[in-house]
């Protein structure tokens, strides 16, 4: 039965050459029961360490981990009803696919008939029924990873932990297995935690995303919220492809109103957020998907450098006249050539504003909510 996973002030320090290295730093969060939650972030940010602590393969240096109402911090992995699939496929080479899938059940003493039934069910879900009597060496990488997933599936775990299970597969197999993993989640009554460094995978598969930054929690939210309401420049840049455009601007007061004045554009700024910041440098973030060659309240000049076709859309990689990198995603820019000067529009509602520490000051829809000209 799926269980909530709760981490309270979890820390993990490793000692290397006499100095302590903090791999996971004061992590507190609650992963909802039955959800598909992805741990994402760049290499070394603490994803695997966090997953291994949830599995019981690492003990936190401090803090508590609970499954439902039960604290499991000091419980062994076997006592947690938790299954884990690793990036490197770990199958027993001398056993058939069927024996590999059923091995965990055999160790637990599950009777043969019951084992056979569960192996068959797992194989059907993962579409490997035809392979059940083969040896692992006769399977492709994708099929081997399905067998590894099957071994986890048959155990009917409360918590299923997946550590980059697709990173060694080619793009097509990855796309197929992504669907299998989601199907698996729908059939299992389990809370799934999935580790990846691939933000596209995280965005497409998850109910919730945990984005880590150097061992610390940066944002924990549904994918759409990370895309539309990033709490920091780090989140805005990590989530979404191409990355969020970042333009510098200065907070100014003009004719009694606050504005953000950038190179070639000026946008309104609310007194609530900016009255105490006049003269400050801020960063205006705009997603490439929210820039348009055909509409927008405000305009930017973009000098095109490279144009890529992505299916039905084009990505123009260019620069502003001041040299800031800027990307535009649009279905209508296929005719653009290198060196073309484009006028690109955007709406204030679609921007993010970050302070000099990279923290979000406000979102576009908050820039115009409190005009400072109020009736006396
Ligand atoms: P990747 O995407 O590259 O797998 P990750 O986000 O999963 O990275 P972790 O493997 O959790 O990161 O590692 C987090 C940090 O802890 C890294 O700096 C790593 O070098 C360090 N670390 C992990 N395991 C150990 C260990 N057993 N001993 C010492 N340091 C470790």
Short mmCIF file of C-alpha atoms and ligand atoms in Angstrom, two decimals:
data_model
loop_
_atom_site.label_atom_id
_atom_site.label_comp_id
_atom_site.label_asym_id
_atom_site.label_seq_id
_atom_site.Cartn_x
_atom_site.Cartn_y
_atom_site.Cartn_z
CA UNK A 1 0.00 0.00 0.00
CA UNK A 2 1.44 3.37 -1.07
CA UNK A 3 2.82 5.43 1.78
CA UNK A 4 3.73 9.08 2.30
CA UNK A 5 7.50 9.63 2.50
CA UNK A 6 8.51 12.33 4.94
CA UNK A 7 12.00 13.75 5.36
CA UNK A 8 12.63 15.98 8.40
CA UNK A 9 15.86 18.01 8.47
CA UNK A 10 17.78 15.19 6.78
CA UNK A 11 21.54 15.71 6.46
CA UNK A 12 24.19 13.47 4.97
CA UNK A 13 27.87 14.20 5.41
CA UNK A 14 30.70 12.17 3.95
CA UNK A 15 34.23 12.30 5.34
CA UNK A 16 36.86 12.46 2.65
CA UNK A 17 40.54 13.10 3.32
CA UNK A 18 39.71 14.31 6.81
CA UNK A 19 37.15 16.96 5.78
CA UNK A 20 33.37 16.69 5.91
CA UNK A 21 31.47 17.03 2.65
CA UNK A 22 27.76 17.82 2.96
CA UNK A 23 25.97 15.81 0.23
CA UNK A 24 22.43 16.50 1.50
CA UNK A 25 21.78 19.61 3.54
CA UNK A 26 18.77 20.01 5.85
CA UNK A 27 16.24 18.44 3.52
CA UNK A 28 12.63 18.57 4.74
CA UNK A 29 9.69 17.59 2.55
CA UNK A 30 6.68 15.31 2.32
CA UNK A 31 6.20 13.20 -0.81
CA UNK A 32 2.48 12.48 -1.17
CA UNK A 33 1.32 8.88 -0.93
CA UNK A 34 0.89 7.24 -4.34
CA UNK A 35 2.51 10.12 -6.24
CA UNK A 36 5.18 9.97 -8.93
CA UNK A 37 7.83 12.35 -7.66
CA UNK A 38 11.08 13.11 -9.46
CA UNK A 39 14.34 14.14 -7.84
CA UNK A 40 16.17 16.28 -10.35
CA UNK A 41 19.24 18.49 -10.47
CA UNK A 42 22.75 18.66 -11.90
CA UNK A 43 25.42 16.05 -11.28
CA UNK A 44 26.55 15.93 -7.65
CA UNK A 45 23.55 17.80 -6.19
CA UNK A 46 22.60 14.88 -3.91
CA UNK A 47 19.87 13.02 -5.81
CA UNK A 48 21.25 9.48 -5.43
CA UNK A 49 22.27 10.06 -1.81
CA UNK A 50 18.70 11.19 -1.01
CA UNK A 51 17.22 8.15 -2.77
CA UNK A 52 19.62 5.76 -1.03
CA UNK A 53 18.65 7.23 2.36
CA UNK A 54 14.96 6.67 1.54
CA UNK A 55 15.84 3.07 0.56
CA UNK A 56 17.82 2.50 3.77
CA UNK A 57 21.08 1.91 1.88
CA UNK A 58 22.59 5.01 3.56
CA UNK A 59 21.91 6.30 7.07
CA UNK A 60 21.38 10.05 7.47
CA UNK A 61 24.01 11.84 9.55
CA UNK A 62 21.04 13.54 11.23
CA UNK A 63 17.32 13.96 10.67
CA UNK A 64 14.35 11.60 10.37
CA UNK A 65 12.74 9.64 7.54
CA UNK A 66 9.19 8.29 7.90
CA UNK A 67 6.93 6.17 5.69
CA UNK A 68 3.38 7.07 6.64
CA UNK A 69 3.26 7.29 10.46
CA UNK A 70 6.20 4.95 10.87
CA UNK A 71 9.74 6.24 11.39
CA UNK A 72 12.13 4.18 9.25
CA UNK A 73 15.39 6.13 9.74
CA UNK A 74 17.15 3.18 11.38
CA UNK A 75 15.23 0.37 9.68
CA UNK A 76 17.07 -1.98 7.33
CA UNK A 77 16.13 -1.84 3.61
CA UNK A 78 14.40 -5.26 3.90
CA UNK A 79 12.02 -3.94 6.57
CA UNK A 80 10.82 -0.95 4.51
CA UNK A 81 8.83 -2.76 1.75
CA UNK A 82 10.68 -0.67 -0.72
CA UNK A 83 12.13 -1.74 -4.09
CA UNK A 84 14.88 0.03 -6.00
CA UNK A 85 16.00 -0.10 -9.63
CA UNK A 86 19.48 1.17 -10.43
CA UNK A 87 21.02 2.84 -13.46
CA UNK A 88 23.37 -0.09 -14.06
CA UNK A 89 21.23 -3.11 -14.78
CA UNK A 90 21.81 -5.79 -12.15
CA UNK A 91 20.45 -9.12 -13.46
CA UNK A 92 21.71 -12.60 -12.54
CA UNK A 93 23.37 -13.78 -15.78
CA UNK A 94 22.85 -17.52 -15.08
CA UNK A 95 19.09 -17.18 -14.47
CA UNK A 96 16.31 -16.85 -17.03
CA UNK A 97 14.24 -13.66 -17.22
CA UNK A 98 11.45 -15.40 -15.34
CA UNK A 99 13.83 -16.54 -12.57
CA UNK A 100 15.35 -13.07 -12.36
CA UNK A 101 11.94 -11.44 -11.94
CA UNK A 102 10.84 -13.99 -9.36
CA UNK A 103 14.11 -14.18 -7.41
CA UNK A 104 13.07 -11.68 -4.71
CA UNK A 105 9.79 -13.51 -4.19
CA UNK A 106 11.58 -16.87 -3.93
CA UNK A 107 13.90 -15.45 -1.24
CA UNK A 108 10.81 -14.24 0.63
CA UNK A 109 9.37 -17.78 0.48
CA UNK A 110 6.39 -16.92 -1.74
CA UNK A 111 4.83 -20.22 -3.00
CA UNK A 112 5.56 -21.24 -6.59
CA UNK A 113 2.00 -20.78 -7.94
CA UNK A 114 1.77 -17.29 -6.52
CA UNK A 115 5.25 -16.49 -7.89
CA UNK A 116 4.29 -17.68 -11.37
CA UNK A 117 1.12 -15.58 -11.33
CA UNK A 118 2.96 -12.42 -10.27
CA UNK A 119 5.81 -12.93 -12.77
CA UNK A 120 3.25 -13.34 -15.56
CA UNK A 121 1.43 -10.18 -14.51
CA UNK A 122 4.67 -8.16 -14.35
CA UNK A 123 5.80 -9.49 -17.74
CA UNK A 124 2.47 -8.51 -19.31
CA UNK A 125 2.62 -5.00 -17.88
CA UNK A 126 6.17 -4.55 -19.15
CA UNK A 127 5.55 -6.33 -22.46
CA UNK A 128 8.28 -8.94 -21.98
CA UNK A 129 6.11 -12.09 -21.90
CA UNK A 130 7.93 -13.40 -24.99
CA UNK A 131 11.28 -13.08 -23.25
CA UNK A 132 10.47 -14.96 -20.03
CA UNK A 133 12.49 -18.08 -20.86
CA UNK A 134 15.47 -16.24 -22.35
CA UNK A 135 18.77 -15.49 -20.60
CA UNK A 136 19.67 -11.83 -19.88
CA UNK A 137 22.51 -11.96 -22.43
CA UNK A 138 19.91 -12.57 -25.18
CA UNK A 139 18.10 -9.30 -24.41
CA UNK A 140 18.61 -5.73 -25.58
CA UNK A 141 19.49 -3.03 -23.03
CA UNK A 142 15.89 -1.81 -22.99
CA UNK A 143 14.53 -5.33 -22.41
CA UNK A 144 17.06 -5.92 -19.62
CA UNK A 145 15.94 -2.73 -17.91
CA UNK A 146 12.30 -3.87 -18.22
CA UNK A 147 13.29 -7.10 -16.45
CA UNK A 148 14.90 -5.08 -13.66
CA UNK A 149 11.67 -3.04 -13.41
CA UNK A 150 9.71 -6.32 -13.38
CA UNK A 151 11.77 -7.61 -10.42
CA UNK A 152 10.78 -4.50 -8.49
CA UNK A 153 7.15 -4.63 -9.66
CA UNK A 154 6.49 -8.23 -8.52
CA UNK A 155 7.44 -7.37 -4.96
CA UNK A 156 4.41 -5.08 -4.74
CA UNK A 157 6.42 -2.45 -2.85
CA UNK A 158 4.91 0.44 -0.88
CA UNK A 159 7.72 2.61 -2.21
CA UNK A 160 9.42 2.17 -5.59
CA UNK A 161 12.72 3.99 -6.06
CA UNK A 162 14.20 4.39 -9.54
CA UNK A 163 17.73 5.76 -9.94
CA UNK A 164 18.20 6.99 -13.53
CA UNK A 165 16.96 3.65 -14.91
CA UNK A 166 17.01 4.88 -18.50
CA UNK A 167 20.21 6.85 -18.72
CA UNK A 168 22.11 4.14 -20.61
CA UNK A 169 19.39 3.69 -23.25
CA UNK A 170 19.08 5.38 -26.63
CA UNK A 171 16.48 8.11 -27.15
CA UNK A 172 13.83 5.87 -28.74
CA UNK A 173 14.05 3.19 -26.04
CA UNK A 174 14.03 5.89 -23.40
CA UNK A 175 10.77 7.29 -24.78
CA UNK A 176 9.22 3.79 -24.81
CA UNK A 177 10.36 2.95 -21.30
CA UNK A 178 9.11 6.28 -20.00
CA UNK A 179 5.61 5.16 -20.96
CA UNK A 180 6.16 1.72 -19.37
CA UNK A 181 7.29 3.28 -16.12
CA UNK A 182 4.20 5.45 -16.01
CA UNK A 183 2.00 2.44 -16.77
CA UNK A 184 3.76 0.59 -13.96
CA UNK A 185 2.98 3.46 -11.61
CA UNK A 186 -0.70 3.35 -12.54
CA UNK A 187 -0.89 -0.37 -11.81
CA UNK A 188 1.11 -0.36 -8.59
CA UNK A 189 -0.25 0.93 -5.32
CA UNK A 190 3.11 2.55 -4.56
CA UNK A 191 4.75 5.91 -4.03
CA UNK A 192 7.34 6.26 -6.80
CA UNK A 193 10.49 8.39 -6.48
CA UNK A 194 12.47 8.71 -9.69
CA UNK A 195 15.95 10.21 -10.01
CA UNK A 196 17.05 11.90 -13.21
CA UNK A 197 19.27 14.76 -14.27
CA UNK A 198 17.08 15.19 -17.35
CA UNK A 199 14.57 17.95 -16.73
CA UNK A 200 12.46 16.94 -19.75
CA UNK A 201 11.97 13.50 -18.21
CA UNK A 202 11.09 15.14 -14.89
CA UNK A 203 8.61 17.55 -16.50
CA UNK A 204 6.84 14.89 -18.57
CA UNK A 205 6.57 12.07 -16.03
CA UNK A 206 6.01 13.55 -12.61
CA UNK A 207 3.22 14.70 -10.35
CA UNK A 208 5.82 16.57 -8.30
CA UNK A 209 9.43 17.59 -8.83
CA UNK A 210 12.09 18.03 -6.16
CA UNK A 211 14.82 20.25 -7.59
CA UNK A 212 18.05 20.10 -5.60
CA UNK A 213 20.88 22.61 -5.65
CA UNK A 214 24.12 21.59 -4.01
CA UNK A 215 22.40 19.28 -1.52
CA UNK A 216 19.68 21.80 -0.62
CA UNK A 217 16.04 21.90 -1.66
CA UNK A 218 15.53 24.62 -4.25
CA UNK A 219 11.84 23.99 -5.09
CA UNK A 220 9.35 21.16 -4.55
CA UNK A 221 6.21 21.59 -6.66
CA UNK A 222 4.21 20.19 -9.58
CA UNK A 223 5.99 20.58 -12.96
CA UNK A 224 3.75 23.43 -14.16
CA UNK A 225 4.51 25.44 -11.04
CA UNK A 226 8.27 25.09 -11.53
CA UNK A 227 7.79 26.28 -15.11
CA UNK A 228 5.45 29.20 -14.39
CA UNK A 229 6.36 30.17 -10.78
CA UNK A 230 10.07 29.39 -10.30
CA UNK A 231 11.24 30.50 -6.85
CA UNK A 232 14.66 31.45 -8.20
CA UNK A 233 16.78 32.11 -11.26
CA UNK A 234 18.31 28.64 -10.70
CA UNK A 235 14.89 26.98 -11.13
CA UNK A 236 13.97 29.18 -14.11
CA UNK A 237 17.21 28.22 -15.84
CA UNK A 238 17.18 24.50 -14.97
CA UNK A 239 13.55 23.81 -15.89
CA UNK A 240 12.49 24.30 -19.53
CA UNK A 241 14.32 23.94 -22.84
CA UNK A 242 15.82 26.12 -24.14
CA UNK A 243 16.69 27.78 -20.87
CA UNK A 244 14.94 30.96 -19.66
CA UNK A 245 16.35 34.15 -21.22
CA UNK A 246 17.90 36.47 -18.65
CA UNK A 247 18.07 40.20 -19.35
CA UNK A 248 19.50 42.83 -17.06
CA UNK A 249 17.42 45.85 -16.04
CA UNK A 250 17.53 48.67 -13.51
CA UNK A 251 14.72 49.70 -11.19
CA UNK A 252 13.86 53.36 -11.87
CA UNK A 253 11.20 55.89 -10.93
CA UNK A 254 9.84 57.88 -13.86
CA UNK A 255 7.07 60.48 -13.62
CA UNK A 256 6.00 59.03 -10.31
CA UNK A 257 5.83 55.45 -11.51
CA UNK A 258 8.24 52.60 -11.01
CA UNK A 259 9.66 50.84 -14.04
CA UNK A 260 12.24 48.21 -14.95
CA UNK A 261 14.44 49.80 -17.58
CA UNK A 262 16.38 47.38 -19.74
CA UNK A 263 18.29 47.86 -22.98
CA UNK A 264 15.62 48.68 -25.54
CA UNK A 265 12.59 48.01 -23.31
CA UNK A 266 10.88 49.48 -20.26
CA UNK A 267 8.22 47.61 -18.33
CA UNK A 268 6.05 48.74 -15.44
CA UNK A 269 7.00 47.73 -11.90
CA UNK A 270 4.73 47.60 -8.86
CA UNK A 271 5.43 49.87 -5.90
CA UNK A 272 4.87 46.94 -3.55
CA UNK A 273 7.89 45.09 -4.85
CA UNK A 274 10.14 47.87 -6.17
CA UNK A 275 9.62 51.13 -4.20
CA UNK A 276 12.57 50.26 -1.94
CA UNK A 277 14.76 49.02 -4.81
CA UNK A 278 15.17 52.15 -6.99
CA UNK A 279 18.62 52.03 -8.57
CA UNK A 280 19.01 48.27 -8.01
CA UNK A 281 20.05 45.96 -10.80
CA UNK A 282 17.57 43.13 -11.37
CA UNK A 283 17.28 40.30 -13.88
CA UNK A 284 14.22 39.92 -16.05
CA UNK A 285 13.57 36.31 -17.09
CA UNK A 286 11.46 35.43 -20.14
CA UNK A 287 10.93 31.93 -21.40
CA UNK A 288 11.78 31.45 -25.11
CA UNK A 289 8.28 30.02 -25.65
CA UNK A 290 6.72 33.31 -24.45
CA UNK A 291 8.57 35.47 -26.99
CA UNK A 292 6.74 36.09 -30.26
CA UNK A 293 7.56 37.59 -33.64
CA UNK A 294 3.90 38.46 -34.11
CA UNK A 295 2.57 39.90 -30.89
CA UNK A 296 3.49 41.30 -27.47
CA UNK A 297 3.03 44.50 -25.45
CA UNK A 298 6.79 45.18 -25.40
CA UNK A 299 9.49 44.69 -28.00
CA UNK A 300 13.11 43.55 -28.06
CA UNK A 301 15.56 43.54 -30.92
CA UNK A 302 17.15 40.15 -31.53
CA UNK A 303 19.98 39.48 -34.00
CA UNK A 304 19.64 35.88 -35.19
CA UNK A 305 22.73 33.65 -35.12
CA UNK A 306 21.55 30.05 -35.47
CA UNK A 307 18.13 28.65 -36.36
CA UNK A 308 17.20 25.07 -35.43
CA UNK A 309 14.08 23.19 -36.42
CA UNK A 310 12.42 21.16 -33.67
CA UNK A 311 9.53 19.34 -35.30
CA UNK A 312 6.88 21.96 -35.96
CA UNK A 313 8.76 24.71 -34.13
CA UNK A 314 11.91 26.72 -34.76
CA UNK A 315 14.43 27.85 -32.19
CA UNK A 316 16.28 31.05 -33.00
CA UNK A 317 19.46 31.46 -30.96
CA UNK A 318 20.49 35.09 -31.10
CA UNK A 319 21.73 38.13 -29.21
CA UNK A 320 20.32 41.47 -28.16
CA UNK A 321 22.24 44.51 -29.53
CA UNK A 322 24.07 44.60 -26.15
CA UNK A 323 25.28 41.06 -26.55
CA UNK A 324 22.93 39.20 -24.14
CA UNK A 325 22.12 35.68 -25.39
CA UNK A 326 18.48 35.26 -26.28
CA UNK A 327 16.52 32.28 -27.60
CA UNK A 328 13.11 32.42 -29.23
CA UNK A 329 10.85 29.40 -29.85
CA UNK A 330 8.18 29.94 -32.48
CA UNK A 331 6.41 28.00 -35.23
CA UNK A 332 6.79 30.92 -37.67
CA UNK A 333 10.51 31.72 -37.75
CA UNK A 334 11.62 29.14 -40.34
CA UNK A 335 12.67 31.80 -42.87
CA UNK A 336 15.02 33.62 -40.52
CA UNK A 337 18.68 33.66 -41.56
CA UNK A 338 21.94 34.34 -39.75
CA UNK A 339 22.37 38.07 -39.06
CA UNK A 340 18.68 38.96 -39.51
CA UNK A 341 17.45 41.61 -37.10
CA UNK A 342 14.10 40.61 -35.60
CA UNK A 343 11.58 42.51 -33.55
CA UNK A 344 10.36 40.17 -30.86
CA UNK A 345 7.43 40.91 -28.58
CA UNK A 346 6.55 39.80 -25.06
CA UNK A 347 3.85 40.43 -22.49
CA UNK A 348 4.63 41.69 -19.00
CA UNK A 349 2.51 38.88 -17.53
CA UNK A 350 5.03 36.31 -18.78
CA UNK A 351 8.21 37.63 -17.15
CA UNK A 352 9.93 36.76 -13.85
CA UNK A 353 12.03 39.29 -11.93
CA UNK A 354 15.02 38.12 -9.89
CA UNK A 355 17.15 40.07 -7.40
CA UNK A 356 20.94 40.15 -7.52
CA UNK A 357 21.04 36.97 -5.36
CA UNK A 358 18.94 35.10 -7.93
CA UNK A 359 15.80 34.97 -5.75
CA UNK A 360 12.45 35.71 -7.37
CA UNK A 361 11.15 39.18 -6.45
CA UNK A 362 7.86 38.76 -8.30
CA UNK A 363 6.13 37.26 -11.32
CA UNK A 364 4.82 39.22 -14.32
CA UNK A 365 1.21 39.24 -13.17
CA UNK A 366 2.33 40.99 -9.96
CA UNK A 367 4.16 43.81 -11.77
CA UNK A 368 1.05 45.79 -12.57
CA UNK A 369 -1.24 45.05 -9.65
CA UNK A 370 -0.59 48.06 -7.47
CA UNK A 371 -0.31 51.37 -9.36
CA UNK A 372 1.31 53.96 -7.09
CA UNK A 373 -0.98 56.74 -8.34
CA UNK A 374 -3.73 56.29 -5.85
CA UNK A 375 -6.54 58.73 -5.20
CA UNK A 376 -5.89 60.88 -2.14
P1 LIG B 1 24.90 12.23 -10.29
O1 LIG B 1 23.77 12.83 -11.10
O2 LIG B 1 26.24 12.56 -10.87
O3 LIG B 1 24.69 10.78 -10.00
P2 LIG B 1 23.87 13.03 -7.68
O4 LIG B 1 23.06 14.28 -7.73
O5 LIG B 1 23.14 11.75 -7.62
O6 LIG B 1 24.92 13.01 -8.87
P3 LIG B 1 25.19 12.12 -5.31
O7 LIG B 1 25.71 10.86 -5.92
O8 LIG B 1 24.08 12.03 -4.34
O9 LIG B 1 24.83 13.19 -6.43
O10 LIG B 1 26.43 12.83 -4.60
C1 LIG B 1 26.30 14.06 -3.89
C2 LIG B 1 27.66 14.48 -3.41
O11 LIG B 1 28.12 13.56 -2.41
C3 LIG B 1 28.72 14.51 -4.49
O12 LIG B 1 29.57 15.61 -4.26
C4 LIG B 1 29.47 13.20 -4.28
O13 LIG B 1 30.81 13.32 -4.68
C5 LIG B 1 29.37 13.01 -2.77
N1 LIG B 1 29.34 11.58 -2.42
C6 LIG B 1 28.39 10.70 -2.78
N2 LIG B 1 28.66 9.48 -2.26
C7 LIG B 1 29.82 9.61 -1.56
C8 LIG B 1 30.62 8.71 -0.78
N3 LIG B 1 30.28 7.42 -0.61
N4 LIG B 1 31.75 9.20 -0.20
C9 LIG B 1 32.09 10.51 -0.35
N5 LIG B 1 31.37 11.41 -1.06
C10 LIG B 1 30.26 10.96 -1.65
#
